[in-house]
Amino acid sequence: MTQKQKIHTYTFNDVGISYGPSVHFLELWNCFQDMYAEQYEVKGYYPSWTDKNIITKTSFLIQKIKVANIPLIRQVIIDFIFAFIIIKNRKDINYIRLSNFSFFLLLAIKLFQIKYYLELNGIIAKDNLSFQKGKFYTLISNFQEKFLIQNAVACISVSDGITEFANSIHAKKSDYISKWNFTRFF
């Protein structure tokens, strides 16, 4: 019997809240685990600032990390915790759902030369303009987005437009996934 490959997947969204990002994350990994259970073992990590139960049953392992319900503080704390988790799991497959603040995760990836896959659900630079974020915040988040895209083994996008953006800033590999066919990446 062949040993299963381990995939560690990270989301910065509280999957106890029923909204698009949570639904997408849970559906994606439930579907993947159901389809490829013989080859892969998935473990997810997410922050919880509501302390609510996950909105749907999962077919993969998932770990809740409690954080304070203070928006900027919780983002920094979960980023810091994810950095340690990814270091611990650096020999496995790591899959990150991009967030607008991933400084410690970025630092861990750089220092430990960790290979990872990156899911792109939007373009942070455009979000910063839409939400009129400050210059310093925009500078930092745009830098980390570009760094993470350029250094990922592959970027998995939720639209052709996002794939084009990733390719325009020199992603190593970027593709739009519409049919849950992730094994071509791993």
PDB file of C-alpha atoms in Angstrom, residues 52-177:
ATOM      1  CA  LYS A  52     -19.220  28.869  15.747  1.00  0.00           C
ATOM      2  CA  ASN A  53     -19.234  25.342  14.376  1.00  0.00           C
ATOM      3  CA  ILE A  54     -18.188  24.782  10.773  1.00  0.00           C
ATOM      4  CA  ILE A  55     -21.105  25.523   8.439  1.00  0.00           C
ATOM      5  CA  THR A  56     -21.066  22.053   6.862  1.00  0.00           C
ATOM      6  CA  LYS A  57     -19.698  18.598   7.558  1.00  0.00           C
ATOM      7  CA  THR A  58     -16.206  17.972   6.204  1.00  0.00           C
ATOM      8  CA  SER A  59     -14.672  14.856   4.713  1.00  0.00           C
ATOM      9  CA  PHE A  60     -11.192  16.121   5.599  1.00  0.00           C
ATOM     10  CA  LEU A  61      -9.524  16.958   8.892  1.00  0.00           C
ATOM     11  CA  ILE A  62      -9.841  20.587   9.893  1.00  0.00           C
ATOM     12  CA  GLN A  63      -8.354  22.485  12.820  1.00  0.00           C
ATOM     13  CA  LYS A  64      -9.934  25.569  14.333  1.00  0.00           C
ATOM     14  CA  ILE A  65      -7.603  28.207  15.731  1.00  0.00           C
ATOM     15  CA  LYS A  66      -9.363  30.618  18.079  1.00  0.00           C
ATOM     16  CA  VAL A  67      -8.474  34.278  17.633  1.00  0.00           C
ATOM     17  CA  ALA A  68      -9.803  37.527  19.077  1.00  0.00           C
ATOM     18  CA  ASN A  69     -12.583  39.285  17.181  1.00  0.00           C
ATOM     19  CA  ILE A  70     -10.478  42.366  16.447  1.00  0.00           C
ATOM     20  CA  PRO A  71     -10.018  42.498  12.641  1.00  0.00           C
ATOM     21  CA  LEU A  72      -6.401  43.631  12.240  1.00  0.00           C
ATOM     22  CA  ILE A  73      -5.202  41.791  15.361  1.00  0.00           C
ATOM     23  CA  ARG A  74      -6.786  38.478  14.335  1.00  0.00           C
ATOM     24  CA  GLN A  75      -5.224  38.720  10.866  1.00  0.00           C
ATOM     25  CA  VAL A  76      -1.742  39.232  12.307  1.00  0.00           C
ATOM     26  CA  ILE A  77      -2.193  36.483  14.917  1.00  0.00           C
ATOM     27  CA  ILE A  78      -3.447  33.852  12.473  1.00  0.00           C
ATOM     28  CA  ASP A  79      -0.719  34.776   9.996  1.00  0.00           C
ATOM     29  CA  PHE A  80       1.871  34.286  12.761  1.00  0.00           C
ATOM     30  CA  ILE A  81       0.374  30.902  13.744  1.00  0.00           C
ATOM     31  CA  PHE A  82       0.144  29.747  10.105  1.00  0.00           C
ATOM     32  CA  ALA A  83       3.847  30.577   9.698  1.00  0.00           C
ATOM     33  CA  PHE A  84       4.734  28.051  12.414  1.00  0.00           C
ATOM     34  CA  ILE A  85       2.339  25.437  11.037  1.00  0.00           C
ATOM     35  CA  ILE A  86       3.761  25.702   7.515  1.00  0.00           C
ATOM     36  CA  ILE A  87       7.322  25.415   8.869  1.00  0.00           C
ATOM     37  CA  LYS A  88       6.324  22.242  10.725  1.00  0.00           C
ATOM     38  CA  ASN A  89       4.688  20.825   7.570  1.00  0.00           C
ATOM     39  CA  ARG A  90       7.229  22.093   5.046  1.00  0.00           C
ATOM     40  CA  LYS A  91       7.976  18.645   3.630  1.00  0.00           C
ATOM     41  CA  ASP A  92       4.312  18.077   2.720  1.00  0.00           C
ATOM     42  CA  ILE A  93       2.157  19.849   0.135  1.00  0.00           C
ATOM     43  CA  ASN A  94       1.068  23.282   1.379  1.00  0.00           C
ATOM     44  CA  TYR A  95      -1.839  25.136  -0.214  1.00  0.00           C
ATOM     45  CA  ILE A  96      -2.567  28.731   0.788  1.00  0.00           C
ATOM     46  CA  ARG A  97      -5.738  30.653   0.044  1.00  0.00           C
ATOM     47  CA  LEU A  98      -4.274  34.133  -0.517  1.00  0.00           C
ATOM     48  CA  SER A  99      -5.167  36.808   2.004  1.00  0.00           C
ATOM     49  CA  ASN A 100      -4.383  40.510   2.059  1.00  0.00           C
ATOM     50  CA  PHE A 101      -1.915  40.139   4.955  1.00  0.00           C
ATOM     51  CA  SER A 102       0.496  37.221   5.055  1.00  0.00           C
ATOM     52  CA  PHE A 103       3.745  38.799   6.233  1.00  0.00           C
ATOM     53  CA  PHE A 104       4.818  36.067   8.687  1.00  0.00           C
ATOM     54  CA  LEU A 105       3.779  33.301   6.316  1.00  0.00           C
ATOM     55  CA  LEU A 106       5.813  35.006   3.583  1.00  0.00           C
ATOM     56  CA  LEU A 107       8.800  35.283   5.924  1.00  0.00           C
ATOM     57  CA  ALA A 108       8.598  31.584   6.884  1.00  0.00           C
ATOM     58  CA  ILE A 109       8.341  30.583   3.226  1.00  0.00           C
ATOM     59  CA  LYS A 110      11.380  32.690   2.330  1.00  0.00           C
ATOM     60  CA  LEU A 111      13.573  31.673   5.297  1.00  0.00           C
ATOM     61  CA  PHE A 112      12.796  27.953   5.081  1.00  0.00           C
ATOM     62  CA  GLN A 113      12.440  27.827   1.275  1.00  0.00           C
ATOM     63  CA  ILE A 114       9.024  26.204   1.572  1.00  0.00           C
ATOM     64  CA  LYS A 115       7.257  25.093  -1.578  1.00  0.00           C
ATOM     65  CA  TYR A 116       3.564  25.968  -1.705  1.00  0.00           C
ATOM     66  CA  TYR A 117       0.579  26.299  -3.997  1.00  0.00           C
ATOM     67  CA  LEU A 118      -1.436  29.498  -3.970  1.00  0.00           C
ATOM     68  CA  GLU A 119      -5.148  29.948  -4.552  1.00  0.00           C
ATOM     69  CA  LEU A 120      -6.094  33.314  -6.001  1.00  0.00           C
ATOM     70  CA  ASN A 121      -9.660  34.542  -5.469  1.00  0.00           C
ATOM     71  CA  GLY A 122      -9.152  38.160  -6.392  1.00  0.00           C
ATOM     72  CA  ILE A 123      -6.495  40.758  -7.072  1.00  0.00           C
ATOM     73  CA  ILE A 124      -5.378  42.466  -3.877  1.00  0.00           C
ATOM     74  CA  ALA A 125      -4.028  45.522  -5.702  1.00  0.00           C
ATOM     75  CA  LYS A 126      -7.497  46.148  -7.190  1.00  0.00           C
ATOM     76  CA  ASP A 127      -9.197  45.472  -3.847  1.00  0.00           C
ATOM     77  CA  ASN A 128      -6.945  48.052  -2.197  1.00  0.00           C
ATOM     78  CA  LEU A 129      -8.068  50.663  -4.727  1.00  0.00           C
ATOM     79  CA  SER A 130     -11.747  49.738  -4.338  1.00  0.00           C
ATOM     80  CA  PHE A 131     -11.632  49.879  -0.548  1.00  0.00           C
ATOM     81  CA  GLN A 132      -9.369  52.961  -0.525  1.00  0.00           C
ATOM     82  CA  LYS A 133      -6.729  51.419   1.705  1.00  0.00           C
ATOM     83  CA  GLY A 134      -3.879  53.640   2.897  1.00  0.00           C
ATOM     84  CA  LYS A 135      -0.575  53.919   1.029  1.00  0.00           C
ATOM     85  CA  PHE A 136       1.471  51.914   3.538  1.00  0.00           C
ATOM     86  CA  TYR A 137      -1.095  49.091   3.751  1.00  0.00           C
ATOM     87  CA  THR A 138      -1.373  49.025  -0.046  1.00  0.00           C
ATOM     88  CA  LEU A 139       2.406  48.930  -0.468  1.00  0.00           C
ATOM     89  CA  ILE A 140       2.800  46.009   1.958  1.00  0.00           C
ATOM     90  CA  SER A 141      -0.144  43.941   0.705  1.00  0.00           C
ATOM     91  CA  ASN A 142       0.733  44.491  -2.971  1.00  0.00           C
ATOM     92  CA  PHE A 143       4.335  43.418  -2.287  1.00  0.00           C
ATOM     93  CA  GLN A 144       3.289  40.250  -0.485  1.00  0.00           C
ATOM     94  CA  GLU A 145       0.762  39.374  -3.212  1.00  0.00           C
ATOM     95  CA  LYS A 146       3.431  39.705  -5.907  1.00  0.00           C
ATOM     96  CA  PHE A 147       6.013  37.766  -3.862  1.00  0.00           C
ATOM     97  CA  LEU A 148       3.625  34.904  -3.098  1.00  0.00           C
ATOM     98  CA  ILE A 149       2.444  34.671  -6.716  1.00  0.00           C
ATOM     99  CA  GLN A 150       5.970  34.729  -8.148  1.00  0.00           C
ATOM    100  CA  ASN A 151       7.330  32.136  -5.721  1.00  0.00           C
ATOM    101  CA  ALA A 152       4.460  29.640  -5.671  1.00  0.00           C
ATOM    102  CA  VAL A 153       4.959  26.265  -7.326  1.00  0.00           C
ATOM    103  CA  ALA A 154       1.657  27.068  -9.038  1.00  0.00           C
ATOM    104  CA  CYS A 155      -1.181  29.557  -8.721  1.00  0.00           C
ATOM    105  CA  ILE A 156      -4.694  28.226  -8.934  1.00  0.00           C
ATOM    106  CA  SER A 157      -7.137  30.931  -9.965  1.00  0.00           C
ATOM    107  CA  VAL A 158     -10.910  31.145  -9.774  1.00  0.00           C
ATOM    108  CA  SER A 159     -11.191  33.062 -13.064  1.00  0.00           C
ATOM    109  CA  ASP A 160      -9.368  33.562 -16.348  1.00  0.00           C
ATOM    110  CA  GLY A 161      -8.852  37.251 -15.498  1.00  0.00           C
ATOM    111  CA  ILE A 162      -7.029  36.393 -12.277  1.00  0.00           C
ATOM    112  CA  THR A 163      -4.921  33.849 -14.166  1.00  0.00           C
ATOM    113  CA  GLU A 164      -3.966  36.562 -16.665  1.00  0.00           C
ATOM    114  CA  PHE A 165      -3.012  38.883 -13.791  1.00  0.00           C
ATOM    115  CA  ALA A 166      -0.829  36.188 -12.167  1.00  0.00           C
ATOM    116  CA  ASN A 167       0.876  35.501 -15.490  1.00  0.00           C
ATOM    117  CA  SER A 168       1.429  39.235 -16.057  1.00  0.00           C
ATOM    118  CA  ILE A 169       3.518  39.416 -12.869  1.00  0.00           C
ATOM    119  CA  HIS A 170       5.457  36.270 -13.775  1.00  0.00           C
ATOM    120  CA  ALA A 171       3.821  33.407 -11.903  1.00  0.00           C
ATOM    121  CA  LYS A 172       5.777  30.184 -12.502  1.00  0.00           C
ATOM    122  CA  LYS A 173       2.562  28.382 -13.377  1.00  0.00           C
ATOM    123  CA  SER A 174      -0.976  29.688 -13.237  1.00  0.00           C
ATOM    124  CA  ASP A 175      -4.238  28.186 -14.360  1.00  0.00           C
ATOM    125  CA  TYR A 176      -7.971  28.583 -13.957  1.00  0.00           C
ATOM    126  CA  ILE A 177      -9.508  25.526 -12.349  1.00  0.00           C
TER     127      ILE A 177
END
